[in-house]
Structures are given as C-alpha cells and as structure tokens.
Amino acid sequence: MINILLADDHEIMLDGYISILQHQEDINIIGTAANGREVLTVLEMKPCDVLLLDINMPLMDGLETAKFLRSSKPGISIIVLTMLNNLRYIHSMVDLGVSGYVLKSCGKSILLEAIRTAARGEKYFDEYVTSIIKAGYKRSFTVDDSEVVLSERETDIIRLVALGLTTKQIADELFISPLTVQTHRKNINFKLQLHSPSDVTHFAFTHNLLISKP
Amino acid sequence: MINILLADDHEIMLDGYISILQHQEDINIIGTAANGREVLTVLEMKPCDVLLLDINMPLMDGLETAKFLRSSKPGISIIVLTMLNNLRYIHSMVDLGVSGYVLKSCGKSILLEAIRTAARGEKYFDEYVTSIIKAGYKRSFTVDDSEVVLSERETDIIRLVALGLTTKQIADELFISPLTVQTHRKNINFKLQLHSPSDVTHFAFTHNLLISKP
DNA sequence: ATCAAATTACCCGATTCTGGGTATGGATGC
DNA sequence: GCATCCATACCCAGAATCGGGTAATTTGAT
C-alpha cells in the first residue's frame, strides 16, 4: 500500500488527484495540503511514502518544502508537479534528489506510473523534463517554420540579457570580452530574428529559458 | 437542471471539475472536451446551457471557440477558466460577451456560484478579473515595499516596449513625439527602479501587463 | 585529414536608450 | 483660486545596442 500526500493550493487540482487516486487499490491518500507548512504538519502525524508536490504554493513553496524534507524525512519520495511554463526550478529539484518530475498536463496513466515508480524507490521524469536535463541547454527552436539551434553559450547569453544585464555585465559574469558578448548577441538576433533586448527577453519568457542552470 | 460541458486539455483538471459537479443535484455534465473542436462536436449533439472553457487548448483555443459559439450557439453561457498568469485575452473575451471569467485557482464554492449565475443568464467575474476590467490599466504595484502607481499612458508604454517597439515606433503608434515617449520611459524606469528594455519587458511579463487593451 | 560548429575576439558607423534637467497646458478635486 | 496629477514636449551627454564585416583556435565527427 502506497501512502500518499497531495499538496497543491488549487482545490480543483486536488479534487482531480483525489478522483483519480481514491479508487486505486494500492494507493492510500493520507491527506491533502494547500501549502508547504500544511505538508510538514501532516507529515508529522502520518506515515507517508510519496508526496505529490506542487511548486507554486503560498507560505512555503515547493522548493523550500522539498529542501526541508530532504533532511527531515529522507524516506519520502517526492514527485514534483508543475506547469509546462514553470520549469524554473527543475535543476534545483533534481539536485535535491526528487523522485519524479511530472507536468500537470499529464494524463492519469502517467501520474499513476510516476507514483508507483517513486514508491519503488526509482525515478520517473516526464519526457520533456528528461529532454531538458539531457540537452544541457543546447536547444532547438522553430522560428518561421525553420529549425534554429542555439548553442549552450548562446542560451547562457539570452538568459543573462533577459535578466537585465548589460553586455559589459554579462562579459564580467562569464569572464570574457564584451566584444565576444556582442558577437554572441549578434548571432542570437540573426538566428532568432530578434532586434532588441526586449525581443530577447520576450523570447526567454516564452521559451522557458529562464531556468536556472545546474 | 443545468446542462454543462467541460472543456480543458488537462485530464486532471477535468477530473477535478467532474468530481465537484457530479454530485450537484441541479447540474448535469453532458460531456467533456480536450480542445475547441471537440467542444463544437459535442455541442452539435447535445443541448447545453453552460460551457466551462479553458483558454489554452490545442487545435482550436478558447478564444476561437468562443468566437465561433457567439454566432452559432448564442444561447450557451460561456465561463472562461484561466490561470492567474494568463489573462491575455480578458478584454477580448469580455467583449465577446462571455458570462463568466474565473481563475483556475478558485475554490469549489466560487465555481458553483459562477455556474449557477451564468445559467441564470447573469455575469460572474472573479474579483481580480473585475478589478482589471475596472482599473482600465491604471495600476498599483509594490516595489521594494512601497506603493507605485502607474498611469494608463505609462502602462501603454510598458506594453509596447515589452513588445519590442523602439521609442520611435511607439511614438508613431501613439501619435506623439518620440521625446514624449522618452519622458514616459524615464518616469516608468524611475518609478519601478528599472534600467533597461529587458527590465521593462521582464516586469511586463511578471505583472500581466501584456494583456491586450480593449 | 577535412569539415562544421562553437567559442573567442575585433573594427566600424548608426541608432537607441538612460538619466539628469527643463517647461506648459488641461483636467480634477478641494 | 490653488494644488496636484497627467500628458505632452524639449535639451543634454554618455552609455548601450544593433548589424555590417573580419579572424583565429579548438573540438568533435566523418
């Protein structure tokens, strides 16, 4: 029997999870939590094997909660649930040793598979998430129906531009010449048909490039 | 009896809605749809009073679906469901005459109230959504614990900067002098402690300022 | 060995942006 | 009437960016 705690601040999502899991013979829902603090409260009182953890929660978010649990409850397998456009903490979570990383858009069968895999002490990462970890930031994009490939350095530069750093600041950050940064920026703009720092920032936001690097 | 169709491409969300609504004596779920096309297919076969409509769906998104339904099935009350960080089409939807606009983060009671209100032919808009419509873009923000108020013009400028327009282009767009745009940009940067077009774009993304104006 | 990709670096001129300052007129509220 | 806010407009100097071009070296695949 897998004891599972569900953590998400969206009531409808919780109801969705419950609806899916309550009829599984090998799964026992020990409770729900709407924020990280409630997670800790419930876990003090009930044995738990798997935690389904939303990242965006009030009071204590998913990352903080996971960090706390790694030391206080290392036996609990954590499955992170997130939206496609919110993969910001993917590497932090993976480094923390979470057992799974699944998109909220996944279907029932994937959710169940992730839970059972995690309960066995194994890892389950969504395909997309796996591809992000593996790609190490070399990324393909479709721009006007043609395939564009950005190098790792280029995606580094995009992220730093999107964070508001000037060319000089980026150069200092990466220990290279500002002229080199300029060259990268020129190549990026050419490849992606961008024309301003705003365009670059816009691109970074709409293509999940603000993910913190491992 | 309210006949209701649920449209969302996230299976877990659908299960959540079903879980909440299936036990209501006055609500009859006529079906589910994972994209706009399925919505139209179901509506050709079954009578429907209320449509719960997600905006982000494949094949035919929520806005397109709503547009189509306004002419083909004007008797159906549409309740839009959306995430807090995705209010881009709020004015388009309101202009289309949707009966409700609710955040996915809402609880059961608000969802039920919205459905019953819409079924009565009345409007139900989430508080936050209502405040956006009413504010007409004059907006308050908290920057370093102090309250900052932006004028409508300033939020116009922010949005256009975030869309990548140069000062000259913005001036052309708004029929004013580029010098005026510069002045507005200076005031915006001062108020919000921003220092580059990237900062402005970043702010626009993180504060929902890319909403299209009515 | 050859080739392609990635990284690093540079020159150039033109355009754009920032942040300091100035000012006026209109609308609104007291 | 007065004060405030907003929109509009301008001057200035310096910094930043773009897009045109150039080049060399390293690495990995064939």
Coordinates of C-alpha atoms (C1' of nucleotides) in Angstrom, one line a residue:
Chain A
M1 CA 0.0 0.0 0.0
I2 CA 1.4 3.4 -1.0
N3 CA 0.6 6.2 1.4
I4 CA 0.4 9.4 -0.5
L5 CA 0.0 13.1 0.5
L6 CA -1.3 15.6 -2.1
A7 CA 0.0 19.1 -2.0
D8 CA -1.5 21.8 -4.2
D9 CA -3.1 25.2 -3.5
H10 CA -5.6 24.7 -6.2
E11 CA -8.7 23.0 -4.8
I12 CA -9.9 21.8 -8.2
M13 CA -6.5 20.1 -8.9
L14 CA -6.6 18.4 -5.5
D15 CA -10.1 17.1 -6.3
G16 CA -8.8 15.9 -9.6
Y17 CA -5.9 14.0 -8.0
I18 CA -8.3 12.5 -5.4
S19 CA -10.7 11.5 -8.0
I20 CA -8.0 9.6 -9.9
L21 CA -6.3 8.0 -6.9
Q22 CA -9.0 7.2 -4.5
H23 CA -10.1 4.1 -6.5
Q24 CA -6.6 2.6 -6.8
E25 CA -6.3 -0.5 -4.6
D26 CA -2.6 0.0 -3.9
I27 CA -2.9 3.7 -3.1
N28 CA -4.0 5.3 0.2
I29 CA -4.5 9.1 0.3
I30 CA -3.3 10.2 3.8
G31 CA -4.3 13.8 3.3
T32 CA -4.1 17.0 1.4
A33 CA -2.2 20.2 1.9
A34 CA -2.6 23.7 0.4
N35 CA 0.9 24.9 1.2
G36 CA 4.3 23.8 2.4
R37 CA 3.5 24.3 6.1
E38 CA 0.5 22.1 5.9
V39 CA 2.6 19.4 4.2
L40 CA 5.0 19.4 7.2
T41 CA 2.1 19.4 9.7
V42 CA 0.5 16.3 8.1
L43 CA 3.8 14.5 7.7
E44 CA 4.5 14.9 11.5
M45 CA 1.3 12.9 12.2
K46 CA 1.1 10.3 9.4
P47 CA 3.4 7.8 7.7
C48 CA 3.9 8.7 4.1
D49 CA 5.7 7.1 1.2
V50 CA 5.1 9.5 -1.7
L51 CA 4.4 13.2 -1.7
L52 CA 2.8 14.9 -4.8
L53 CA 4.2 18.4 -4.6
D54 CA 3.1 21.5 -6.4
I55 CA 5.8 24.1 -6.8
N56 CA 3.8 27.3 -6.6
M57 CA 2.2 27.4 -3.2
P58 CA 1.7 30.1 -0.6
L59 CA 3.5 30.4 2.7
M60 CA 6.2 27.8 1.9
D61 CA 6.7 26.9 -1.7
G62 CA 7.5 23.5 -3.2
L63 CA 11.3 24.1 -3.4
E64 CA 11.6 25.1 0.2
T65 CA 9.4 22.2 1.3
A66 CA 11.5 19.8 -0.6
K67 CA 14.7 21.2 0.8
F68 CA 13.3 20.8 4.3
L69 CA 12.1 17.3 3.7
R70 CA 15.4 16.1 2.3
S71 CA 16.9 16.4 5.7
S72 CA 13.9 15.7 8.0
K73 CA 12.1 13.0 6.0
P74 CA 14.6 11.5 3.6
G75 CA 12.5 8.3 3.2
I76 CA 9.7 10.1 1.4
S77 CA 9.7 10.1 -2.3
I78 CA 8.8 13.5 -3.8
I79 CA 7.1 13.9 -7.1
V80 CA 7.1 17.4 -8.4
L81 CA 4.1 18.6 -10.3
T82 CA 4.4 21.7 -12.4
M83 CA 3.0 23.6 -15.4
L84 CA 4.9 23.5 -18.7
N85 CA 5.7 27.2 -18.5
N86 CA 7.2 26.9 -15.0
L87 CA 10.3 24.8 -15.1
R88 CA 12.4 27.3 -13.3
Y89 CA 13.5 25.0 -10.5
I90 CA 14.0 21.9 -12.5
H91 CA 17.7 21.6 -11.8
S92 CA 17.4 22.6 -8.1
M93 CA 14.8 19.9 -7.6
V94 CA 16.7 17.3 -9.5
D95 CA 19.8 18.1 -7.4
L96 CA 17.7 17.7 -4.3
G97 CA 17.1 14.1 -5.4
V98 CA 13.3 14.3 -6.1
S99 CA 11.9 11.0 -7.3
G100 CA 9.8 12.4 -10.1
Y101 CA 9.1 15.5 -12.1
V102 CA 5.8 15.5 -13.9
L103 CA 3.8 18.0 -15.8
K104 CA 0.3 18.9 -14.6
S105 CA -0.9 18.3 -18.1
C106 CA -0.1 14.6 -17.9
G107 CA -2.9 12.1 -18.0
K108 CA -4.0 9.6 -15.4
S109 CA -1.9 6.8 -16.5
I110 CA 1.4 8.8 -16.4
L111 CA 0.5 10.1 -13.0
L112 CA -0.2 6.6 -11.7
E113 CA 3.0 5.3 -13.3
A114 CA 5.1 8.1 -11.7
I115 CA 3.6 7.4 -8.3
R116 CA 4.2 3.6 -8.4
T117 CA 7.7 4.1 -9.8
A118 CA 8.6 6.6 -7.0
A119 CA 7.1 4.2 -4.4
R120 CA 9.5 1.6 -5.6
G121 CA 12.4 4.0 -4.9
E122 CA 13.0 4.7 -8.6
K123 CA 13.0 7.9 -10.6
Y124 CA 10.3 9.0 -13.0
F125 CA 10.8 12.1 -15.1
D126 CA 8.4 13.3 -17.7
E127 CA 9.8 13.1 -21.3
Y128 CA 10.0 16.8 -21.7
V129 CA 11.7 17.2 -18.4
T130 CA 14.2 14.5 -19.2
S131 CA 15.0 16.2 -22.5
I132 CA 15.7 19.4 -20.7
I133 CA 18.1 17.7 -18.3
K134 CA 19.8 15.9 -21.1
A135 CA 20.0 18.7 -23.5
G136 CA 22.1 20.7 -21.1
Y137 CA 20.7 23.8 -22.8
K138 CA 21.6 23.2 -26.4
R139 CA 18.2 23.9 -27.7
S140 CA 16.2 23.7 -30.9
F141 CA 13.5 26.2 -31.7
T142 CA 11.1 26.8 -34.6
V143 CA 11.3 30.2 -36.0
D144 CA 9.1 30.9 -39.0
D145 CA 8.8 27.2 -39.7
S146 CA 12.6 26.7 -39.8
E147 CA 14.6 24.9 -37.2
V148 CA 17.1 27.0 -35.3
V149 CA 19.7 25.5 -33.0
L150 CA 21.2 27.6 -30.2
S151 CA 24.5 26.7 -28.5
E152 CA 24.8 26.4 -24.8
R153 CA 26.7 29.7 -24.8
E154 CA 24.0 31.4 -26.7
T155 CA 21.3 30.3 -24.3
D156 CA 23.5 31.5 -21.4
I157 CA 23.7 34.9 -23.1
I158 CA 19.9 35.0 -23.7
R159 CA 19.2 34.3 -20.1
L160 CA 21.6 37.0 -18.8
V161 CA 20.2 39.5 -21.3
A162 CA 16.7 38.6 -20.1
L163 CA 17.8 39.2 -16.5
G164 CA 18.6 42.8 -17.5
L165 CA 22.4 42.6 -17.5
T166 CA 24.3 44.9 -19.9
T167 CA 26.8 43.5 -22.3
K168 CA 29.6 44.7 -20.0
Q169 CA 28.0 43.0 -17.0
I170 CA 27.5 39.7 -18.9
A171 CA 31.1 39.8 -20.0
D172 CA 32.2 40.2 -16.4
E173 CA 29.9 37.4 -15.3
L174 CA 31.3 35.0 -17.9
F175 CA 34.9 36.2 -17.8
I176 CA 35.0 37.1 -21.5
S177 CA 35.4 40.2 -23.5
P178 CA 32.4 42.5 -24.1
L179 CA 33.1 42.2 -27.8
T180 CA 32.6 38.5 -27.5
V181 CA 29.2 39.0 -25.9
Q182 CA 28.3 41.4 -28.7
T183 CA 29.2 38.8 -31.2
H184 CA 27.0 36.2 -29.5
R185 CA 24.2 38.7 -29.3
K186 CA 24.5 39.4 -33.0
N187 CA 24.4 35.7 -33.8
I188 CA 21.4 35.1 -31.5
N189 CA 19.5 38.0 -33.0
F190 CA 20.3 36.7 -36.5
K191 CA 19.3 33.2 -35.7
L192 CA 16.1 34.1 -34.0
Q193 CA 15.2 37.2 -36.0
L194 CA 15.2 39.4 -32.9
H195 CA 16.1 43.0 -32.8
S196 CA 16.2 44.4 -29.3
P197 CA 16.8 43.4 -25.7
S198 CA 13.0 43.4 -25.3
D199 CA 12.7 40.8 -28.1
V200 CA 15.3 38.6 -26.4
T201 CA 13.6 38.9 -23.0
H202 CA 10.3 38.1 -24.6
F203 CA 11.8 35.1 -26.2
A204 CA 13.3 33.9 -23.0
F205 CA 10.0 34.2 -21.2
T206 CA 8.0 32.4 -23.9
H207 CA 10.5 29.6 -24.3
N208 CA 11.4 28.7 -20.7
L209 CA 14.9 30.0 -20.9
L210 CA 15.0 31.5 -17.5
I211 CA 15.6 28.1 -16.0
S212 CA 18.5 28.3 -13.6
K213 CA 21.5 26.4 -14.7
P214 CA 22.6 23.3 -12.8
Chain B
M1 CA -31.3 21.3 -14.5
I2 CA -28.1 23.0 -15.8
N3 CA -26.6 21.1 -18.7
I4 CA -22.8 21.8 -18.7
L5 CA -19.9 20.9 -20.9
L6 CA -16.4 20.9 -19.6
A7 CA -13.6 21.9 -21.8
D8 CA -9.9 21.6 -20.7
D9 CA -7.0 19.8 -22.2
H10 CA -5.7 18.8 -18.8
E11 CA -7.2 15.5 -17.8
I12 CA -6.6 16.0 -14.1
M13 CA -8.4 19.4 -14.2
L14 CA -11.4 17.7 -15.9
D15 CA -11.5 15.0 -13.3
G16 CA -11.4 17.8 -10.7
Y17 CA -14.4 19.5 -12.2
I18 CA -16.3 16.3 -12.6
S19 CA -15.6 15.4 -9.0
I20 CA -17.0 18.7 -7.9
L21 CA -20.0 18.9 -10.2
Q22 CA -21.3 15.3 -10.5
H23 CA -22.9 15.4 -7.0
Q24 CA -24.8 18.6 -7.6
E25 CA -28.5 17.9 -8.0
D26 CA -29.1 20.8 -10.3
I27 CA -26.1 20.2 -12.6
N28 CA -25.9 17.6 -15.4
I29 CA -22.5 17.1 -17.1
I30 CA -23.2 16.4 -20.7
G31 CA -19.6 15.7 -21.6
T32 CA -16.0 16.7 -21.7
A33 CA -13.8 18.1 -24.5
A34 CA -10.0 18.4 -24.7
N35 CA -9.9 21.0 -27.4
G36 CA -12.2 23.5 -29.2
R37 CA -13.1 21.1 -32.0
E38 CA -14.4 18.5 -29.6
V39 CA -16.4 21.3 -27.9
L40 CA -18.1 22.0 -31.2
T41 CA -18.7 18.3 -31.9
V42 CA -20.4 17.7 -28.6
L43 CA -22.5 20.8 -28.9
E44 CA -23.9 19.6 -32.2
M45 CA -25.3 16.5 -30.5
K46 CA -26.4 17.6 -27.0
P47 CA -28.3 20.5 -25.6
C48 CA -26.1 22.7 -23.4
D49 CA -26.7 25.6 -21.1
V50 CA -23.2 26.4 -19.7
L51 CA -19.8 25.8 -21.2
L52 CA -16.7 25.8 -18.9
L53 CA -14.0 26.8 -21.3
D54 CA -10.2 26.7 -20.8
I55 CA -8.3 29.2 -22.8
N56 CA -5.2 27.2 -23.6
M57 CA -6.2 24.2 -25.7
P58 CA -4.7 22.6 -28.8
L59 CA -6.3 22.6 -32.2
M60 CA -8.7 25.4 -31.5
D61 CA -8.2 27.5 -28.5
G62 CA -10.7 29.0 -26.1
L63 CA -10.9 32.4 -27.8
E64 CA -11.5 30.9 -31.2
T65 CA -14.1 28.6 -29.8
A66 CA -15.9 31.4 -28.0
K67 CA -15.9 33.5 -31.2
F68 CA -17.4 30.6 -33.1
L69 CA -20.0 29.9 -30.5
R70 CA -21.1 33.5 -30.2
S71 CA -22.7 33.3 -33.6
S72 CA -23.6 29.6 -33.9
K73 CA -24.8 28.9 -30.3
P74 CA -25.6 32.3 -28.7
G75 CA -27.8 30.7 -26.1
I76 CA -24.9 29.0 -24.4
S77 CA -23.4 30.7 -21.4
I78 CA -19.6 30.6 -21.5
I79 CA -17.5 30.6 -18.4
V80 CA -13.8 31.2 -19.1
L81 CA -11.3 29.4 -16.8
T82 CA -7.8 30.6 -16.8
M83 CA -4.6 30.8 -14.7
L84 CA -3.7 34.0 -12.9
N85 CA -0.6 34.5 -15.1
N86 CA -2.6 34.1 -18.4
L87 CA -5.1 36.9 -18.6
R88 CA -4.1 37.9 -22.0
Y89 CA -7.5 37.6 -23.6
I90 CA -9.6 39.0 -20.8
H91 CA -10.9 42.0 -22.8
S92 CA -11.5 40.1 -26.0
M93 CA -13.5 37.5 -24.1
V94 CA -15.4 40.2 -22.2
D95 CA -16.2 41.9 -25.5
L96 CA -17.5 38.6 -26.9
G97 CA -20.0 38.6 -24.1
V98 CA -18.8 35.6 -22.0
S99 CA -20.9 35.0 -18.9
G100 CA -18.1 34.4 -16.6
Y101 CA -14.4 34.7 -16.1
V102 CA -12.9 32.6 -13.3
L103 CA -9.4 31.7 -12.1
K104 CA -8.5 28.0 -12.0
S105 CA -7.3 28.6 -8.5
C106 CA -10.8 29.3 -7.3
G107 CA -12.4 27.0 -4.9
K108 CA -15.5 24.8 -5.3
S109 CA -18.0 27.3 -4.0
I110 CA -16.9 30.1 -6.4
L111 CA -17.0 27.6 -9.3
L112 CA -20.5 26.5 -8.4
E113 CA -21.7 30.1 -7.9
A114 CA -20.3 31.1 -11.3
I115 CA -22.0 28.2 -13.0
R116 CA -25.4 28.9 -11.4
T117 CA -25.1 32.6 -12.0
A118 CA -24.3 32.0 -15.7
A119 CA -27.1 29.6 -16.0
R120 CA -29.5 32.3 -14.9
G121 CA -28.2 34.5 -17.7
E122 CA -26.2 36.8 -15.5
K123 CA -22.5 37.6 -15.4
Y124 CA -20.0 36.3 -12.9
F125 CA -16.5 37.7 -12.9
D126 CA -13.8 36.8 -10.4
E127 CA -12.8 39.7 -8.2
Y128 CA -9.3 40.0 -9.6
V129 CA -10.7 39.9 -13.2
T130 CA -13.3 42.6 -12.3
S131 CA -10.5 44.8 -10.9
I132 CA -8.6 44.5 -14.1
I133 CA -11.6 45.5 -16.2
K134 CA -12.4 48.4 -13.9
A135 CA -8.9 49.7 -13.4
G136 CA -8.6 50.4 -17.1
Y137 CA -4.9 49.9 -16.7
K138 CA -4.1 52.4 -14.0
R139 CA -2.3 50.1 -11.8
S140 CA -0.6 49.9 -8.4
F141 CA 2.5 47.8 -7.8
T142 CA 4.6 47.1 -4.9
V143 CA 8.3 47.9 -5.5
D144 CA 10.7 47.4 -2.5
D145 CA 7.7 47.6 -0.1
S146 CA 6.5 50.9 -1.4
E147 CA 3.4 51.5 -3.5
V148 CA 3.9 52.7 -7.0
V149 CA 1.1 53.9 -9.2
L150 CA 1.4 53.9 -13.0
S151 CA -0.8 55.9 -15.2
E152 CA -2.7 54.4 -18.1
R153 CA -0.3 56.0 -20.5
E154 CA 2.6 54.5 -18.7
T155 CA 1.2 51.0 -18.8
D156 CA 0.6 51.6 -22.5
I157 CA 4.3 52.4 -23.0
I158 CA 5.4 49.4 -20.9
R159 CA 3.4 47.1 -23.0
L160 CA 4.7 48.5 -26.3
V161 CA 8.3 48.4 -25.0
A162 CA 7.8 44.8 -24.0
L163 CA 6.5 44.0 -27.5
G164 CA 9.9 45.2 -28.8
L165 CA 8.9 48.5 -30.3
T166 CA 11.5 51.3 -30.4
T167 CA 10.8 54.7 -28.9
K168 CA 10.3 56.0 -32.5
Q169 CA 7.9 53.2 -33.3
I170 CA 5.9 53.7 -30.1
A171 CA 5.7 57.4 -30.9
D172 CA 4.3 56.6 -34.3
E173 CA 1.9 54.1 -32.8
L174 CA 0.5 56.6 -30.3
F175 CA 0.7 59.7 -32.5
I176 CA 3.0 61.6 -30.1
S177 CA 6.6 62.8 -30.2
P178 CA 9.5 60.3 -29.5
L179 CA 10.6 62.8 -26.9
T180 CA 7.4 62.3 -25.1
V181 CA 7.9 58.6 -25.2
Q182 CA 11.4 59.1 -23.8
T183 CA 9.9 61.1 -20.9
H184 CA 7.4 58.4 -20.2
R185 CA 10.1 55.8 -20.2
K186 CA 12.2 57.8 -17.9
N187 CA 9.3 58.2 -15.5
I188 CA 8.5 54.5 -15.7
N189 CA 12.1 53.5 -15.0
F190 CA 12.3 55.9 -12.1
K191 CA 9.0 54.7 -10.5
L192 CA 9.8 51.0 -10.9
Q193 CA 13.5 51.1 -10.5
L194 CA 14.2 49.6 -13.9
H195 CA 17.2 50.3 -16.1
S196 CA 16.8 48.7 -19.4
P197 CA 14.3 47.5 -22.0
S198 CA 14.9 44.0 -20.7
D199 CA 13.9 45.1 -17.2
V200 CA 10.7 46.6 -18.6
T201 CA 9.9 43.5 -20.6
H202 CA 10.6 41.3 -17.6
F203 CA 8.3 43.5 -15.5
A204 CA 5.6 43.3 -18.1
F205 CA 5.7 39.5 -18.1
T206 CA 5.8 39.1 -14.4
H207 CA 2.9 41.6 -13.8
N208 CA 0.5 40.6 -16.5
L209 CA 0.9 43.8 -18.5
L210 CA 0.8 42.1 -21.9
I211 CA -3.0 42.0 -21.7
S212 CA -4.4 43.3 -24.9
K213 CA -6.2 46.6 -24.4
P214 CA -10.0 46.7 -25.1
Chain C
dA1 C1' 43.0 14.9 -43.0
dT2 C1' 38.8 17.6 -43.6
dC3 C1' 34.8 19.9 -42.3
dA4 C1' 31.5 22.1 -39.4
dA5 C1' 30.2 24.1 -35.2
dA6 C1' 31.4 26.6 -31.2
dT7 C1' 33.9 30.0 -28.8
dT8 C1' 36.6 33.8 -28.6
dA9 C1' 37.9 38.4 -30.3
dC10 C1' 37.9 42.6 -33.0
dC11 C1' 36.6 47.0 -36.3
dC12 C1' 33.0 50.2 -37.8
dG13 C1' 29.1 53.6 -38.1
dA14 C1' 24.5 54.5 -36.9
dT15 C1' 20.8 54.1 -33.9
dT16 C1' 18.7 53.7 -29.5
dC17 C1' 18.5 54.2 -24.7
dT18 C1' 19.3 56.2 -20.0
dG19 C1' 19.1 59.7 -16.6
dG20 C1' 20.0 64.4 -15.5
dG21 C1' 17.3 68.5 -16.2
dT22 C1' 13.6 72.0 -18.1
dA23 C1' 8.6 73.6 -19.2
dT24 C1' 3.4 74.2 -20.5
dG25 C1' -1.5 73.2 -20.6
dG26 C1' -5.6 70.7 -19.3
dA27 C1' -8.4 68.2 -16.0
dT28 C1' -9.8 67.3 -11.4
dG29 C1' -10.5 68.0 -6.6
dC30 C1' -10.6 70.9 -2.6
Chain D
dG1 C1' -8.3 80.2 -6.9
dC2 C1' -4.9 76.8 -5.8
dA3 C1' -2.7 72.3 -5.8
dT4 C1' -1.9 68.0 -7.9
dC5 C1' -1.6 64.8 -11.5
dC6 C1' -1.0 63.6 -16.1
dA7 C1' 0.2 64.2 -20.8
dT8 C1' 3.0 66.5 -23.8
dA9 C1' 7.4 68.4 -25.2
dC10 C1' 12.2 69.6 -25.2
dC11 C1' 17.8 69.9 -24.2
dC12 C1' 21.9 67.4 -23.0
dA13 C1' 25.8 64.0 -22.7
dG14 C1' 27.1 59.5 -22.1
dA15 C1' 26.3 54.6 -22.4
dA16 C1' 24.4 50.8 -24.8
dT17 C1' 22.9 48.3 -28.7
dC18 C1' 22.5 46.8 -33.5
dG19 C1' 24.1 44.9 -37.7
dG20 C1' 27.5 45.1 -41.2
dG21 C1' 32.0 42.9 -41.5
dT22 C1' 36.6 40.4 -40.2
dA23 C1' 39.5 36.5 -38.0
dA24 C1' 41.8 32.5 -35.2
dT25 C1' 41.5 28.4 -32.4
dT26 C1' 39.5 24.3 -30.5
dT27 C1' 36.7 20.3 -30.6
dG28 C1' 34.2 16.5 -32.4
dA29 C1' 32.5 13.9 -36.2
dT30 C1' 33.4 11.7 -40.5

